[in-house]
Coordinates of C-alpha atoms in Angstrom, one line a residue:
X1 CA -5.1 11.4 -2.9
X2 CA -8.8 10.5 -3.5
X3 CA -10.2 7.3 -2.3
X4 CA -11.1 6.6 -5.9
X5 CA -7.5 6.9 -7.2
X6 CA -6.4 3.7 -8.8
X7 CA -2.8 4.5 -9.9
X8 CA -0.1 4.6 -7.2
X9 CA 2.2 7.5 -6.7
X10 CA 5.5 5.8 -7.7
X11 CA 7.5 8.0 -5.3
X12 CA 5.6 6.5 -2.3
X13 CA 6.4 2.8 -3.1
X14 CA 9.0 1.3 -0.7
X15 CA 10.6 -0.6 -3.6
X16 CA 13.9 -1.4 -1.8
X17 CA 12.1 -2.7 1.3
X18 CA 9.8 -4.8 -0.9
X19 CA 12.7 -6.3 -2.8
X20 CA 14.5 -7.2 0.5
X21 CA 11.4 -8.7 1.9
X22 CA 10.7 -10.7 -1.2
X23 CA 14.3 -12.1 -1.3
X24 CA 14.2 -12.9 2.5
X25 CA 10.8 -14.7 2.4
X26 CA 11.7 -16.4 -0.9
X27 CA 15.0 -17.7 0.6
X28 CA 13.2 -19.0 3.7
X29 CA 10.8 -21.1 1.5
X30 CA 13.6 -22.3 -0.8
X31 CA 15.7 -23.4 2.1
X32 CA 12.8 -25.3 3.8
X33 CA 11.5 -26.8 0.6
X34 CA 14.8 -27.8 -1.0
X35 CA 17.8 -27.6 1.3
X36 CA 16.3 -28.7 4.6
X37 CA 15.9 -32.4 3.6
X38 CA 19.7 -32.6 3.0
X39 CA 20.4 -31.0 6.4
X40 CA 18.0 -33.0 8.5
X41 CA 18.0 -36.3 6.5
X42 CA 15.4 -38.7 8.0
X43 CA 14.4 -36.5 10.9
X44 CA 10.8 -36.0 9.7
X45 CA 9.5 -34.6 12.9
X46 CA 12.1 -31.9 13.0
X47 CA 11.3 -31.0 9.4
X48 CA 7.6 -30.8 10.2
X49 CA 8.3 -28.5 13.2
X50 CA 10.4 -26.2 11.0
X51 CA 7.8 -26.3 8.3
X52 CA 5.1 -25.2 10.7
X53 CA 7.3 -22.4 12.0
X54 CA 7.7 -21.1 8.4
X55 CA 3.9 -21.3 7.6
X56 CA 3.2 -17.8 9.0
X57 CA 5.5 -16.4 6.3
X58 CA 2.8 -17.1 3.8
X59 CA 0.9 -14.1 5.1
X60 CA 3.6 -11.5 4.1
X61 CA 4.2 -13.5 0.9
X62 CA 0.6 -13.0 -0.1
X63 CA 0.9 -9.3 1.0
X64 CA 3.8 -8.8 -1.4
X65 CA 1.9 -10.4 -4.2
X66 CA -1.0 -8.2 -3.3
X67 CA 1.2 -5.1 -3.6
X68 CA 2.3 -6.3 -7.1
X69 CA -1.4 -6.8 -8.1
X70 CA -2.0 -3.1 -7.2
X71 CA 1.3 -2.1 -8.9
X72 CA 2.6 -1.0 -5.5
X73 CA 5.5 -3.5 -5.3
X74 CA 7.9 -1.6 -7.5
X75 CA 7.6 1.6 -9.6
X76 CA 9.0 0.0 -12.7
X77 CA 6.2 -1.9 -14.3
X78 CA 8.4 -4.7 -15.7
X79 CA 10.0 -5.3 -12.3
X80 CA 6.6 -5.2 -10.6
X81 CA 5.2 -7.8 -13.0
X82 CA 8.2 -10.1 -12.8
X83 CA 8.1 -9.9 -9.0
X84 CA 4.4 -10.6 -8.9
X85 CA 4.7 -13.6 -11.2
X86 CA 7.8 -15.0 -9.4
X87 CA 6.3 -14.7 -6.0
X88 CA 3.0 -16.2 -7.2
X89 CA 4.8 -19.2 -8.7
X90 CA 6.4 -19.8 -5.3
X91 CA 2.9 -19.3 -3.8
X92 CA 1.6 -22.1 -6.1
X93 CA -0.9 -20.2 -8.2
X94 CA -0.7 -18.0 -11.4
X95 CA -0.3 -14.3 -10.9
X96 CA -2.9 -13.7 -13.7
X97 CA -5.5 -15.7 -11.7
X98 CA -4.6 -14.1 -8.4
X99 CA -4.8 -10.6 -9.9
X100 CA -8.1 -11.2 -11.6
X101 CA -9.7 -12.7 -8.5
X102 CA -8.5 -9.9 -6.2
X103 CA -9.5 -7.0 -8.6
X104 CA -12.9 -8.6 -9.0
X105 CA -13.1 -8.8 -5.2
X106 CA -12.5 -5.0 -5.1
X107 CA -14.9 -4.2 -7.9
X108 CA -17.8 -6.4 -6.9
X109 CA -16.9 -7.1 -3.2
X110 CA -19.9 -8.6 -1.3
X111 CA -21.7 -9.8 -4.4
X112 CA -18.6 -11.6 -5.5
X113 CA -18.3 -13.7 -2.4
X114 CA -19.9 -13.5 1.1
X115 CA -21.1 -15.6 4.0
X116 CA -24.8 -14.7 3.8
X117 CA -27.3 -17.3 2.7
X118 CA -31.0 -17.8 2.4
X119 CA -31.3 -21.4 1.1
X120 CA -29.9 -24.7 2.4
X121 CA -28.2 -24.3 5.8
X122 CA -26.1 -27.4 5.3
X123 CA -24.9 -26.2 1.9
X124 CA -24.1 -22.8 3.3
X125 CA -22.1 -24.2 6.2
X126 CA -20.1 -26.6 4.0
X127 CA -19.3 -23.7 1.6
X128 CA -18.4 -21.4 4.4
X129 CA -16.0 -23.7 6.2
X130 CA -14.5 -25.0 3.0
X131 CA -13.7 -21.5 1.9
X132 CA -12.4 -20.4 5.3
X133 CA -10.3 -23.4 6.1
X134 CA -8.3 -23.6 2.9
X135 CA -10.9 -23.5 0.1
X136 CA -9.9 -20.0 -1.1
X137 CA -6.3 -21.1 -1.8
X138 CA -7.4 -24.4 -3.3
X139 CA -9.7 -22.5 -5.6
X140 CA -6.9 -20.2 -6.7
X141 CA -4.6 -23.1 -7.5
X142 CA -7.4 -25.1 -9.2
X143 CA -8.4 -22.1 -11.3
X144 CA -4.9 -21.6 -12.5
X145 CA -4.6 -25.2 -13.8
X146 CA -8.2 -25.1 -15.2
X147 CA -7.4 -22.1 -17.3
X148 CA -4.0 -23.5 -18.2
X149 CA -5.1 -27.0 -19.3
X150 CA -8.6 -26.5 -20.8
X151 CA -9.2 -25.4 -24.4
X152 CA -10.7 -21.9 -24.8
X153 CA -14.2 -23.1 -25.9
X154 CA -14.5 -25.2 -22.8
X155 CA -13.3 -22.5 -20.4
X156 CA -15.8 -20.1 -22.0
X157 CA -18.6 -22.6 -21.4
X158 CA -17.6 -23.1 -17.8
X159 CA -17.4 -19.4 -17.3
X160 CA -20.8 -18.9 -18.7
X161 CA -22.2 -21.7 -16.4
X162 CA -20.4 -20.3 -13.3
X163 CA -21.1 -16.6 -13.9
X164 CA -24.7 -16.1 -14.9
X165 CA -24.4 -12.4 -14.2
X166 CA -23.4 -10.8 -17.5
X167 CA -21.1 -8.3 -15.7
X168 CA -19.1 -11.1 -14.1
X169 CA -19.0 -13.1 -17.3
X170 CA -17.7 -10.2 -19.4
X171 CA -15.1 -9.5 -16.7
X172 CA -13.9 -13.1 -17.0
X173 CA -13.8 -13.0 -20.8
X174 CA -12.1 -9.6 -21.0
X175 CA -9.5 -10.2 -18.4
X176 CA -8.9 -13.7 -17.1
X177 CA -9.5 -15.6 -20.4
X178 CA -7.8 -13.1 -22.8
X179 CA -5.4 -15.0 -25.0
X180 CA -2.2 -13.2 -23.8
X181 CA -3.2 -13.8 -20.1
X182 CA -4.0 -17.4 -20.7
X183 CA -0.5 -17.8 -22.3
X184 CA 1.1 -16.3 -19.2
X185 CA -1.0 -18.5 -16.9
X186 CA 0.1 -21.6 -18.8
X187 CA 3.8 -20.6 -18.5
X188 CA 3.3 -20.0 -14.7
X189 CA 1.7 -23.4 -14.2
X190 CA 4.5 -25.1 -16.0
X191 CA 7.0 -23.5 -13.6
X192 CA 4.8 -24.3 -10.6
X193 CA 4.5 -28.0 -11.7
X194 CA 8.3 -28.2 -12.3
X195 CA 9.2 -26.6 -9.0
X196 CA 6.9 -28.6 -6.8
X197 CA 7.6 -31.8 -8.6
X198 CA 11.3 -31.2 -7.8
X199 CA 10.3 -30.5 -4.1
X200 CA 8.4 -33.7 -3.7
X201 CA 11.3 -35.7 -5.4
X202 CA 13.8 -34.1 -3.0
X203 CA 11.7 -35.0 0.1
X204 CA 11.0 -38.6 -1.3
X205 CA 9.7 -40.8 1.5
X206 CA 9.2 -37.7 3.7
X207 CA 6.6 -36.3 1.3
X208 CA 4.3 -35.5 4.2
X209 CA 6.5 -32.4 4.9
X210 CA 5.7 -30.5 1.7
X211 CA 2.1 -31.7 2.0
X212 CA 1.9 -30.1 5.5
X213 CA 3.6 -26.9 4.1
X214 CA 0.9 -26.6 1.4
X215 CA -2.0 -27.4 3.7
X216 CA -0.6 -24.8 6.2
X217 CA -0.5 -22.3 3.4
X218 CA -4.0 -23.1 2.3
X219 CA -5.4 -22.7 5.8
X220 CA -3.6 -19.5 6.9
X221 CA -4.2 -17.7 3.6
X222 CA -7.9 -18.6 3.5
X223 CA -8.7 -17.9 7.2
X224 CA -6.8 -14.6 7.3
X225 CA -8.3 -13.3 4.1
X226 CA -11.9 -14.1 5.2
X227 CA -11.4 -12.4 8.6
X228 CA -11.2 -8.9 7.0
X229 CA -14.7 -9.2 5.5
X230 CA -16.8 -11.6 7.6
X231 CA -19.9 -9.9 8.8
X232 CA -19.6 -6.7 6.8
X233 CA -22.8 -5.4 5.2
X234 CA -24.1 -7.6 2.4
X235 CA -24.7 -4.5 0.2
X236 CA -21.0 -3.7 0.2
X237 CA -21.5 -0.3 1.7
X238 CA -18.6 -1.0 4.1
X239 CA -16.3 -3.1 2.0
X240 CA -13.9 -4.4 4.8
X241 CA -13.0 -4.2 8.5
X242 CA -10.2 -2.2 10.2
X243 CA -8.7 -4.7 12.6
X244 CA -6.5 -3.8 15.6
X245 CA -3.3 -5.8 16.3
X246 CA 0.2 -5.1 17.7
X247 CA 2.5 -2.8 15.8
X248 CA 4.9 -5.7 15.3
X249 CA 2.3 -8.0 13.7
X250 CA 0.8 -5.2 11.7
X251 CA 4.2 -4.6 10.1
X252 CA 4.8 -8.4 9.7
X253 CA 1.6 -8.7 7.6
X254 CA 2.5 -5.4 5.8
X255 CA -0.4 -3.4 7.4
X256 CA -3.0 -5.7 6.0
X257 CA -5.1 -5.2 9.1
X258 CA -5.8 -1.6 7.9
X259 CA -8.0 -3.3 5.3
X260 CA -10.8 -0.8 5.2
X261 CA -8.3 1.9 4.6
X262 CA -6.8 -0.2 1.8
X263 CA -10.2 -0.6 0.1
X264 CA -10.8 3.1 0.3
X265 CA -7.3 4.0 -1.0
X266 CA -6.2 1.1 -3.3
X267 CA -3.4 3.1 -4.7
X268 CA -1.6 3.5 -1.4
X269 CA 1.3 1.2 -0.8
X270 CA 1.3 -0.8 2.5
X271 CA 3.8 1.5 4.0
X272 CA 1.3 4.4 4.0
X273 CA -1.8 2.7 5.3
X274 CA -1.1 3.2 9.0
X275 CA -0.5 6.9 8.4
X276 CA -3.7 7.2 6.4
X277 CA -5.6 5.3 9.1
X278 CA -4.5 7.9 11.7
X279 CA -5.1 10.8 9.4
X280 CA -8.7 9.8 8.7
X281 CA -9.2 8.7 12.3
X282 CA -10.8 5.5 11.1
X283 CA -12.0 3.5 14.1
X284 CA -11.0 -0.2 14.5
X285 CA -14.0 -2.5 14.2
X286 CA -12.4 -5.1 16.6
X287 CA -9.2 -6.9 17.3
X288 CA -7.7 -9.2 14.6
X289 CA -7.9 -12.2 17.0
X290 CA -11.6 -11.5 17.6
X291 CA -12.3 -11.3 13.9
X292 CA -10.5 -14.6 13.3
X293 CA -12.6 -16.3 15.9
X294 CA -15.8 -14.7 14.8
X295 CA -15.7 -16.6 11.5
X296 CA -16.3 -19.9 13.3
X297 CA -19.8 -18.8 14.1
X298 CA -20.6 -19.9 10.5
X299 CA -22.5 -18.4 7.7
X300 CA -25.2 -15.7 8.4
X301 CA -28.8 -16.4 7.5
X302 CA -30.7 -13.5 5.9
X303 CA -34.4 -12.9 6.4

């Protein structure tokens, strides 16, 4: 399989494993967000503790959505799309927005987003820490509702203002803001609004619990995502890092630490990344913990 292949080999997709993982992770979130208040009643601190213990599951949740984005969740396209949308609704953002953002990340990589700056140091630090400590997730949710709620002429004007580069603007118009995609995004946002309104109604006076759950999701998703790219060359010549971690945690995050291998072989499902990493003898850049800590050095000034 060439590094430029973009369509997955359906026979390699671990569909049954993905479905079991999706059900198990989904059940864990449903139990903590809907059933737990009835079990624990007014024991807010106990609910907060359980919520914090469940927060790490957001990482494999995103990994499964990521597989669906690359059509690696299930070989049947309809099942893959349904799973991607359902998991994304649980995640709190539209699958159409998550897919667009991630595929643009692959296509444009370091000119789509990076931590390098040459202007205001204060602005760069604010942007970097916002993005790293929850801003990525907040942007995904906000973009979902922006596309869902705003009329087409307004979203076009906003896109033109935000994306001065014609390549980026055309990508937005031809993918994210296509009429059929906008319709799906609106449907997704209706479901998200309904589900999370019910969640907050169920928790009632203990509303702080779902707030902590969402903040925990925002932080862990944003900080993990940023760690795979922080400090890589600005020209995109090396699109991501290969990060070393324990076999257990690597499997827990669906081999996301083999991120350079993923960027070089986007059609490979998560179950094949470790094998491809060994086959190509790709060296690890550093440990995952080191990469997570390195981001706190802040944005990088260019000459």
